[in-house]
Amino acid sequence: MTDPYAVPDMDELLAQVRKQTEEVQRIQRTVEAMEVKAHSRQNEVTVTLRGDGRFTSIDIDPRAIREYDARNLSEIVLEAVNAGLQKLAEASNAKFAPVIAAAKEI
């Protein structure tokens, strides 16, 4: 049975914190280097964004420009942008999940 009043080994705790900090920084660099593509429901618009949240391209199918008015086309672009942000959030969460789980065990 462990003593609930025992003083934890501070050197060990600091080493764990340093290790987790390094792991978080490594994952953060990996996430920032990611590139995510997403599409509107009918693939009229494709967006590409980096892990840091910057969009690098928005491609619009020329047929969509002929078929839709400005208001509808803007809604389609917004749909693709939101899909890209959602996809990026999911990918980031998946990368950080192991570190978050390990932190809960401390």
C-alpha angles and dihedrals in degrees: 000000000000121000109248089204096052115123111243119238101262094200090055092048092049090049090052091049092049091049092050092046090053090048092050091050091049092050091046091055089049092050093048090053093051122107120206129193124198136173141208114254095270095033095248090132130035122190129192122198138172127236090258089064097254116136112228098184144005113195120193121196107239090227089061090056090055096042103045135053120233095266095052093043091052089053090052091050090049090050091054092046092052090047089053093050090048092049091049092050091051092048091048092049091050091052093049097041096092092051092048091049091049092049091055090057094059 
